[in-house]
Coordinates of C-alpha atoms in Angstrom, one line a residue:
X5 CA -88.8 53.8 -126.3
X6 CA -88.4 54.2 -130.8
X7 CA -89.6 50.7 -131.7
X8 CA -88.2 48.6 -135.2
X9 CA -91.3 50.6 -137.3
X10 CA -90.2 54.0 -136.3
X11 CA -87.3 53.6 -136.8
X12 CA -87.3 52.2 -140.6
X13 CA -89.8 55.5 -140.9
X14 CA -87.4 57.5 -139.1
X15 CA -84.3 56.9 -141.3
X16 CA -86.2 57.0 -144.7
X17 CA -87.1 60.4 -143.8
X18 CA -84.1 61.3 -143.1
X19 CA -82.6 59.5 -146.8
X20 CA -85.3 61.6 -148.2
X21 CA -84.2 64.5 -146.6
X22 CA -80.7 63.8 -148.0
X23 CA -82.1 62.6 -151.6
X24 CA -83.2 66.0 -151.8
X25 CA -80.4 67.9 -150.7
X26 CA -78.7 65.9 -153.1
X27 CA -80.9 66.9 -156.2
X28 CA -80.6 69.9 -155.1
X29 CA -76.7 70.1 -155.8
X30 CA -75.2 70.4 -152.2
X31 CA -74.3 66.5 -152.3
X32 CA -71.4 67.5 -154.8
X33 CA -69.7 70.8 -153.1
X34 CA -66.8 69.9 -151.1
X35 CA -66.8 72.9 -149.5
X36 CA -70.8 72.4 -148.4
X37 CA -72.6 70.2 -145.9
X38 CA -76.0 68.1 -146.8
X39 CA -77.7 71.6 -145.8
X40 CA -76.3 73.8 -148.3
X41 CA -74.0 75.4 -145.3
X42 CA -70.3 75.9 -145.2
X43 CA -68.8 72.1 -144.5
X44 CA -68.9 72.2 -140.3
X45 CA -64.9 71.5 -138.9
X46 CA -66.1 70.6 -135.2
X47 CA -65.1 67.8 -133.2
X48 CA -65.1 66.3 -129.9
X49 CA -62.0 68.4 -128.9
X50 CA -63.5 71.6 -130.1
X51 CA -67.4 71.0 -128.8
X52 CA -65.5 69.6 -125.4
X53 CA -63.8 73.3 -125.3
X54 CA -66.7 75.0 -126.3
X55 CA -69.2 73.0 -123.2
X56 CA -66.3 73.8 -120.9
X57 CA -65.7 77.7 -121.9
X58 CA -69.6 77.9 -121.6
X59 CA -70.1 76.6 -118.5
X60 CA -67.1 77.9 -116.4
X61 CA -67.7 81.4 -115.5
X62 CA -68.6 83.5 -113.0
X63 CA -70.9 80.7 -111.0
X64 CA -67.3 79.5 -109.6
X65 CA -67.2 82.7 -107.6
X66 CA -70.5 82.0 -105.6
X67 CA -69.7 78.1 -105.0
X68 CA -67.8 78.6 -101.8
X69 CA -70.4 80.4 -100.0
X70 CA -73.1 77.7 -101.7
X71 CA -71.0 74.8 -99.6
X72 CA -71.1 77.0 -97.2
X73 CA -74.5 76.7 -96.2
X74 CA -75.2 73.0 -97.3
X75 CA -72.0 71.6 -95.4
X76 CA -68.9 69.0 -96.0
X77 CA -72.4 66.0 -96.7
X78 CA -74.9 68.1 -98.7
X79 CA -72.7 70.8 -100.3
X80 CA -70.7 68.0 -102.5
X81 CA -73.8 65.7 -102.8
X82 CA -76.0 68.5 -104.6
X83 CA -72.8 69.4 -106.8
X84 CA -72.8 65.8 -108.2
X85 CA -76.4 65.6 -108.7
X86 CA -76.7 69.0 -110.7
X87 CA -73.7 68.0 -112.8
X88 CA -75.3 64.4 -112.9
X89 CA -78.4 65.8 -113.9
X90 CA -76.8 68.2 -116.5
X91 CA -75.4 65.9 -118.0
X92 CA -78.0 63.0 -118.8
X93 CA -80.7 65.8 -120.0
X94 CA -77.5 67.3 -122.1
X95 CA -77.6 63.8 -123.9
X96 CA -81.4 63.7 -124.5
X97 CA -81.0 67.3 -126.1
X98 CA -78.2 66.2 -128.4
X99 CA -80.6 63.7 -129.8
X100 CA -83.1 66.7 -130.7
X101 CA -80.4 68.3 -132.9
X102 CA -82.1 66.9 -135.6
X103 CA -85.4 65.6 -136.5
X104 CA -87.7 63.4 -136.7
X105 CA -84.0 61.0 -136.7
X106 CA -81.1 62.6 -134.2
X107 CA -78.8 61.0 -137.0
X108 CA -80.1 61.2 -140.5
X109 CA -83.3 64.1 -139.6
X110 CA -83.3 67.4 -140.7
X111 CA -81.2 69.7 -138.4
X112 CA -82.3 72.4 -135.8
X113 CA -79.6 75.2 -136.0
X114 CA -80.8 76.4 -132.8
X115 CA -82.7 75.1 -129.3
X116 CA -86.0 76.9 -130.1
X117 CA -86.0 75.0 -133.4
X118 CA -85.4 72.2 -132.1
X119 CA -88.3 72.9 -129.9
X120 CA -90.6 73.8 -132.3
X121 CA -89.3 70.7 -135.1
X122 CA -90.7 68.6 -131.6
X123 CA -93.2 70.3 -129.3
X124 CA -94.8 72.6 -131.7
X125 CA -95.5 76.8 -131.6
X126 CA -96.6 76.3 -128.6
X127 CA -93.7 75.5 -126.9
X128 CA -91.2 77.0 -128.8
X129 CA -92.9 80.8 -127.6
X130 CA -92.8 79.5 -123.8
X131 CA -88.7 78.5 -124.5
X132 CA -88.0 81.6 -126.3
X133 CA -89.4 83.7 -123.4
X134 CA -87.3 81.3 -120.8
X135 CA -84.4 82.1 -123.1
X136 CA -84.6 85.4 -123.3
X137 CA -85.3 86.2 -119.7
X138 CA -83.0 84.2 -118.7
X139 CA -80.5 86.1 -121.5
X140 CA -81.8 89.0 -119.9
X141 CA -80.9 87.9 -116.2
X142 CA -77.6 86.9 -117.3
X143 CA -76.4 90.5 -118.4
X144 CA -78.3 92.1 -115.4
X145 CA -75.9 89.6 -113.3
X146 CA -72.9 90.1 -115.6
X147 CA -73.2 94.3 -114.8
X148 CA -72.9 93.8 -111.2
X149 CA -70.5 91.5 -110.8
X150 CA -68.4 93.4 -112.8
X151 CA -69.6 96.6 -110.9
X152 CA -68.7 94.6 -108.3
X153 CA -65.0 93.8 -108.6
X154 CA -64.0 97.1 -109.8
X155 CA -64.9 98.0 -106.5
X156 CA -62.7 95.3 -105.0
X157 CA -59.6 96.4 -107.1
X158 CA -59.8 99.9 -105.1
X159 CA -60.6 98.5 -101.9
X160 CA -58.4 96.0 -102.3
X161 CA -55.4 98.9 -102.7
X162 CA -56.9 100.9 -100.0
X163 CA -56.6 97.9 -97.6
X164 CA -53.1 97.8 -98.6
X165 CA -52.1 101.4 -98.1
X166 CA -54.3 101.3 -95.1
X167 CA -54.5 97.9 -93.2
X168 CA -57.3 95.6 -93.2
X169 CA -59.8 97.4 -90.5
X170 CA -59.7 100.7 -92.7
X171 CA -62.5 101.8 -93.7
X172 CA -62.3 101.1 -97.7
X173 CA -65.5 102.3 -100.1
X174 CA -66.3 102.1 -103.8
X175 CA -68.8 102.8 -105.2
X176 CA -71.2 100.1 -107.5
X177 CA -72.7 102.7 -109.6
X178 CA -70.0 104.4 -110.8
X179 CA -69.0 101.2 -111.7
X180 CA -71.6 100.0 -113.5
X181 CA -72.1 103.5 -115.5
X182 CA -68.3 103.1 -116.6
X183 CA -68.8 99.3 -117.5
X184 CA -72.6 100.7 -119.7
X185 CA -70.5 103.4 -121.7
X186 CA -68.0 100.4 -122.2
X187 CA -71.1 98.1 -123.5
X188 CA -72.5 100.9 -125.7
X189 CA -69.6 101.3 -127.5
X190 CA -69.3 97.0 -127.9
X191 CA -72.9 96.7 -128.6
X192 CA -72.5 99.2 -132.5
X193 CA -70.6 96.0 -133.4
X194 CA -73.5 94.2 -136.2
X195 CA -73.1 91.0 -135.0
X196 CA -71.3 87.6 -133.7
X197 CA -69.0 88.0 -136.4
X198 CA -67.2 90.8 -135.1
X199 CA -67.3 89.8 -131.6
X200 CA -65.7 86.2 -131.9
X201 CA -62.4 87.9 -130.5
X202 CA -64.1 88.8 -127.0
X203 CA -65.3 85.1 -126.5
X204 CA -61.8 84.5 -127.1
X205 CA -60.4 86.5 -124.4
X206 CA -63.5 85.9 -122.5
X207 CA -62.6 82.5 -122.3
X208 CA -59.2 82.7 -121.1
X209 CA -60.0 85.8 -118.4
X210 CA -62.5 83.1 -117.2
X211 CA -60.1 80.4 -116.3
X212 CA -57.4 83.3 -114.9
X213 CA -59.6 84.6 -112.2
X214 CA -61.0 80.6 -111.2
X215 CA -57.4 79.5 -111.1
X216 CA -56.3 82.4 -109.3
X217 CA -59.4 81.6 -106.7
X218 CA -58.5 78.5 -106.7
X219 CA -54.6 79.0 -105.9
X220 CA -55.1 81.3 -103.2
X221 CA -57.6 78.8 -101.1
X222 CA -55.0 76.6 -101.3
X223 CA -52.7 79.1 -100.3
X224 CA -55.1 80.2 -97.4
X225 CA -55.0 76.5 -95.9
X226 CA -51.4 75.8 -96.4
X227 CA -50.9 78.5 -94.1
X228 CA -52.2 76.7 -91.2
X229 CA -55.2 79.1 -90.4
X230 CA -58.0 76.8 -89.6
X231 CA -61.6 78.0 -90.1
X232 CA -64.8 77.0 -89.2
X233 CA -66.6 74.2 -90.9
X234 CA -69.2 71.9 -90.0
X235 CA -71.1 68.6 -91.6
X236 CA -74.3 70.8 -92.0
X237 CA -72.9 74.1 -92.9
X238 CA -73.5 77.3 -91.2
X239 CA -74.7 76.6 -87.9
X240 CA -78.1 77.8 -86.9
X241 CA -77.9 80.2 -83.7
X242 CA -74.4 81.2 -84.4
X243 CA -73.6 82.0 -87.8
X244 CA -77.4 82.6 -89.2
X245 CA -81.0 82.1 -87.5
X246 CA -83.4 79.3 -88.6
X247 CA -85.3 81.1 -91.0
X248 CA -81.8 82.4 -92.4
X249 CA -80.3 78.4 -92.6
X250 CA -83.4 78.0 -94.9
X251 CA -83.6 80.5 -97.3
X252 CA -79.8 80.7 -97.8
X253 CA -80.1 76.8 -98.7
X254 CA -82.7 77.5 -100.9
X255 CA -80.1 80.0 -102.6
X256 CA -77.7 78.1 -102.7
X257 CA -79.3 75.6 -104.9
X258 CA -80.1 78.6 -107.5
X259 CA -76.1 79.4 -107.2
X260 CA -75.1 76.1 -108.4
X261 CA -77.7 75.8 -110.8
X262 CA -76.6 78.9 -112.5
X263 CA -72.8 77.2 -112.6
X264 CA -74.0 75.0 -114.7
X265 CA -76.3 76.6 -117.1
X266 CA -75.4 76.1 -120.9
X267 CA -78.4 74.2 -122.4
X268 CA -79.2 77.8 -123.7
X269 CA -75.9 76.6 -126.3
X270 CA -75.9 73.4 -127.2
X271 CA -77.3 73.5 -130.3
X272 CA -75.3 75.5 -131.8
X273 CA -72.2 74.0 -130.5
X274 CA -73.2 71.1 -131.7
X275 CA -74.1 72.9 -135.2
X276 CA -70.7 72.8 -135.7
X277 CA -69.9 69.6 -135.4
X278 CA -68.5 67.4 -138.6
X279 CA -71.2 64.9 -139.7
X280 CA -69.3 61.7 -139.5
X281 CA -69.3 60.5 -136.9
X282 CA -73.4 61.0 -136.2
X283 CA -73.6 64.7 -133.9
X284 CA -75.6 62.9 -130.7
X285 CA -72.8 60.7 -130.3
X286 CA -69.8 63.2 -130.7
X287 CA -72.0 65.9 -128.5
X288 CA -72.8 63.2 -126.0
X289 CA -69.4 62.6 -125.2
X290 CA -67.9 65.8 -125.4
X291 CA -70.9 66.4 -123.1
X292 CA -69.7 64.1 -120.7
X293 CA -66.0 65.3 -121.2
X294 CA -67.3 69.2 -120.5
X295 CA -69.7 68.7 -117.8
X296 CA -67.1 65.9 -115.9
X297 CA -63.8 68.3 -116.1
X298 CA -66.1 71.4 -114.9
X299 CA -67.4 69.3 -111.8
X300 CA -64.1 68.8 -110.9
X301 CA -62.8 72.5 -111.0
X302 CA -66.2 73.0 -109.0
X303 CA -65.3 70.5 -106.7
X304 CA -62.4 72.0 -105.9
X305 CA -63.2 75.7 -105.8
X306 CA -66.5 74.9 -103.9
X307 CA -64.4 72.1 -101.4
X308 CA -61.5 74.1 -101.1
X309 CA -63.0 77.9 -100.7
X310 CA -64.8 76.7 -98.2
X311 CA -62.1 74.6 -96.2
X312 CA -59.9 77.9 -96.4
X313 CA -63.4 80.3 -95.0
X314 CA -65.8 78.0 -93.5
X315 CA -69.3 78.7 -92.5
X316 CA -68.0 82.9 -93.1
X317 CA -67.1 81.9 -96.4
X318 CA -68.0 85.3 -98.9
X319 CA -70.7 85.8 -101.3
X320 CA -67.9 85.9 -104.2
X321 CA -64.6 84.7 -102.7
X322 CA -62.5 86.8 -104.8
X323 CA -64.0 90.0 -103.8
X324 CA -65.4 89.0 -100.1
X325 CA -62.1 90.2 -99.1
X326 CA -61.3 86.9 -97.1
X327 CA -58.3 87.1 -99.1
X328 CA -56.4 90.2 -98.8
X329 CA -52.9 89.3 -99.8
X330 CA -50.8 89.4 -102.4
X331 CA -52.7 92.2 -103.1
X332 CA -51.4 92.6 -106.7
X333 CA -52.8 89.2 -107.2
X334 CA -56.3 89.7 -106.3
X335 CA -56.3 93.0 -108.4
X336 CA -55.3 90.4 -111.8
X337 CA -57.8 88.5 -110.5
X338 CA -60.4 90.8 -110.2
X339 CA -59.2 92.2 -113.6
X340 CA -59.6 89.3 -115.4
X341 CA -63.5 89.0 -114.1
X342 CA -64.3 92.7 -115.3
X343 CA -62.8 91.5 -118.9
X344 CA -64.4 88.5 -119.4
X345 CA -67.6 89.9 -118.2
X346 CA -66.7 92.5 -120.8
X347 CA -66.9 90.1 -123.3
X348 CA -69.7 87.7 -122.1
X349 CA -72.3 90.4 -121.5
X350 CA -71.8 90.9 -125.5
X351 CA -72.3 87.2 -126.3
X352 CA -75.7 86.8 -124.2
X353 CA -76.8 90.2 -125.5
X354 CA -76.4 89.5 -128.7
X355 CA -79.1 86.9 -129.7
X356 CA -81.4 89.3 -127.6
X357 CA -80.7 92.2 -130.4
X358 CA -80.6 90.3 -133.6
X359 CA -84.1 88.7 -132.1
X360 CA -85.7 92.5 -131.9
X361 CA -84.2 93.9 -134.4
X362 CA -85.5 91.1 -137.1
X363 CA -89.2 91.5 -135.5
X364 CA -88.7 94.7 -136.3
X365 CA -87.7 94.7 -139.8
X366 CA -90.3 92.6 -140.2
X367 CA -92.9 94.2 -138.9
X368 CA -92.1 97.8 -140.2
X369 CA -89.7 96.3 -143.6
X370 CA -90.1 99.9 -145.2
X371 CA -89.0 102.1 -142.6
X372 CA -86.2 104.1 -143.1
X373 CA -85.4 104.2 -139.3
X374 CA -85.0 100.9 -139.0
X375 CA -82.7 99.7 -142.4
X376 CA -80.6 102.9 -142.6
X377 CA -76.9 102.4 -142.6
X378 CA -74.1 104.0 -143.1
X379 CA -70.5 102.9 -142.6
X380 CA -67.9 105.0 -140.7
X381 CA -63.8 104.5 -141.6
X382 CA -62.0 104.2 -137.8
X383 CA -58.9 104.5 -137.7
X384 CA -56.8 101.0 -136.7
X385 CA -60.2 99.3 -137.1
X386 CA -61.5 100.1 -140.7
X387 CA -65.0 100.1 -141.8
X388 CA -67.7 100.2 -139.4
X389 CA -71.4 99.7 -140.2
X390 CA -73.1 102.7 -138.2
X391 CA -76.9 102.3 -137.8
X392 CA -79.6 104.5 -136.4
X393 CA -82.2 102.2 -134.7
X394 CA -79.3 100.3 -133.9
X395 CA -77.9 102.7 -132.0
X396 CA -81.2 103.8 -129.9
X397 CA -82.4 100.3 -129.2
X398 CA -79.1 98.7 -128.0
X399 CA -78.0 101.7 -126.2
X400 CA -81.3 101.7 -124.5
X401 CA -81.3 98.0 -123.5
X402 CA -77.5 98.5 -121.7
X403 CA -79.6 101.3 -119.8
X404 CA -82.3 99.9 -118.9
X405 CA -79.8 96.9 -117.9
X406 CA -77.6 98.8 -116.0
X407 CA -80.3 100.5 -114.1
X408 CA -81.8 97.1 -112.7
X409 CA -78.5 95.9 -111.6
X410 CA -78.3 99.9 -109.5
X411 CA -81.6 99.2 -107.9
X412 CA -80.9 95.3 -106.9
X413 CA -76.4 95.0 -106.8
X414 CA -76.6 91.6 -105.3
X415 CA -74.4 89.5 -106.8
X416 CA -75.4 86.2 -104.9
X417 CA -79.3 86.6 -104.9
X418 CA -79.2 87.5 -108.6
X419 CA -77.2 84.8 -109.6
X420 CA -79.1 82.2 -107.7
X421 CA -82.6 83.8 -109.5
X422 CA -80.8 83.2 -112.4
X423 CA -80.4 79.7 -111.9
X424 CA -83.4 79.2 -110.3
X425 CA -85.3 80.8 -113.6
X426 CA -83.4 78.9 -116.4
X427 CA -82.4 75.6 -114.7
X428 CA -85.6 73.9 -114.8
X429 CA -87.4 75.0 -118.0
X430 CA -84.0 74.9 -120.5
X431 CA -81.9 72.1 -119.0
X432 CA -84.4 69.5 -117.8
X433 CA -88.1 70.6 -119.2
X434 CA -87.8 71.0 -122.9
X435 CA -84.9 68.3 -123.2
X436 CA -86.8 65.1 -121.4
X437 CA -90.8 66.9 -123.2
X438 CA -88.7 66.8 -126.8
X439 CA -86.9 63.3 -125.9
X440 CA -90.4 61.9 -125.2
X441 CA -92.1 63.1 -128.2
X442 CA -88.9 61.6 -130.7
X443 CA -89.3 58.3 -129.2
X444 CA -93.2 58.0 -129.1
X445 CA -92.9 57.7 -125.2
X446 CA -96.6 55.9 -124.3
X447 CA -98.5 57.8 -121.0
X448 CA -97.7 55.9 -117.8
X449 CA -95.0 53.8 -119.3
X450 CA -92.3 53.1 -116.6
X451 CA -89.9 55.8 -118.6
X452 CA -92.6 58.4 -118.5
X453 CA -93.1 58.1 -115.3
X454 CA -89.8 58.2 -114.3
X455 CA -88.9 61.3 -116.8
X456 CA -91.7 63.3 -115.7
X457 CA -90.8 62.3 -111.8
X458 CA -87.2 64.3 -112.9
X459 CA -88.8 67.0 -114.2
X460 CA -91.3 67.8 -111.1
X461 CA -88.3 67.3 -109.1
X462 CA -86.3 69.6 -110.3
X463 CA -89.1 72.2 -110.9
X464 CA -89.9 71.9 -107.2
X465 CA -86.0 72.7 -106.8
X466 CA -86.2 76.0 -108.9
X467 CA -89.2 76.7 -107.5
X468 CA -87.7 76.8 -103.8
X469 CA -84.3 78.0 -105.4
X470 CA -86.3 81.1 -106.5
X471 CA -87.7 81.7 -103.6
X472 CA -84.7 81.8 -101.8
X473 CA -83.1 84.4 -103.6
X474 CA -86.2 86.4 -104.2
X475 CA -86.4 86.2 -100.2
X476 CA -82.4 87.2 -100.2
X477 CA -82.9 90.0 -102.9
X478 CA -86.0 91.8 -100.7
X479 CA -83.9 91.0 -97.4
X480 CA -80.6 93.1 -98.6
X481 CA -82.9 95.9 -101.0
X482 CA -83.7 96.8 -97.2
X483 CA -80.4 97.1 -95.9
X484 CA -78.3 98.7 -99.1
X485 CA -76.1 101.0 -98.8
X486 CA -75.4 102.1 -102.4
X487 CA -71.6 103.3 -102.0
X488 CA -71.0 99.8 -100.2
X489 CA -69.4 96.6 -102.3
X490 CA -71.7 93.9 -101.6

């Protein structure tokens, strides 16, 4: 823990930094913050809203399936455990927004900057690697999910016309090509400032389809049809084999971890908050509100989804056709998924675009190809900057991620793998290590010991979840039929 002397040193460092900024003239500018940037106006309400928006996404679609693998006892316990761990580690991360002091220290504008400030360059590079792997994985997963939802709309209308036993097929590959074409166009938008409206639309859509799925589950339960549920989930010898039970249990952990992923953007959300009251205090409250609200919503969707479908719950409860009617509402839900993920894809790929483009321009500063840009006037949209490098590189990225999605078009397995890969390093390991560096925690002290036990336990969970997801991908790939909706 931080001693009184260390607190005095940290506060003194913060005051010196504030004095230097005031000397630079920022302290007298009402429109600027203490770092010379535009004054931040974020509050507890806005931060909580950002967290809820960031957390609730396509991961909610797989929670009924995850609970079905774990059962009535372990399923809700695991959901709550992940929420508690996520909230606790996000509280540690909130204290690392400023360095070296959480209240008066220098601001870190991104997760990577916080890691570099507390843990050094080598850990910063590992963090960046984990972040970008996660971002690439999410864009691939979103391509898969959107294609399945687009196919589900066609299948829903086919079932409505021809009956529930009709052989209704839809091509994932065709839908992925359509999705890729849309993303190639949207990817030419130069930066985040040009896609703020996409984020708002995506947030509304995520709440809409989650609510539709929840409402359909309640309606199915109220209809009186009793699905088979058990205390331990899918039954060995009846629903699954013993080996499948183990692997699917591991995979369900990854799906739940994916549903709680938001550490990537926590520092960025905290950087929107006004400086009084202290940002870390407000962010901890916002994390508690956001995570607890999300957990209640997840519990409803997961538990009621399991009650509606039982041990045979589909991997995606809006595209797995546990629901057939009202077909138009299912169509609306899947349209919402597609629209949400079209926008969400851009939110997650823009940091990759910016990183590669900044690196390339630093590496070849005199390249005409990299720096050339023309402004084209687009009817109804105004001036639009076109860059040859941006056109080639971003199109290549969209095509490559779409090709990977075509090879591995499996919703649950891919979400589980993304969740497993990102949960331990980004949600647990780096926040724990930064907290201990900030507090100068002594090795083998009680705090050091239980923090490392927590980190190691989460590492084991992530490895098991990754193993289950990889096994699922391999199994599904062997039996993959390219014109069937997964």
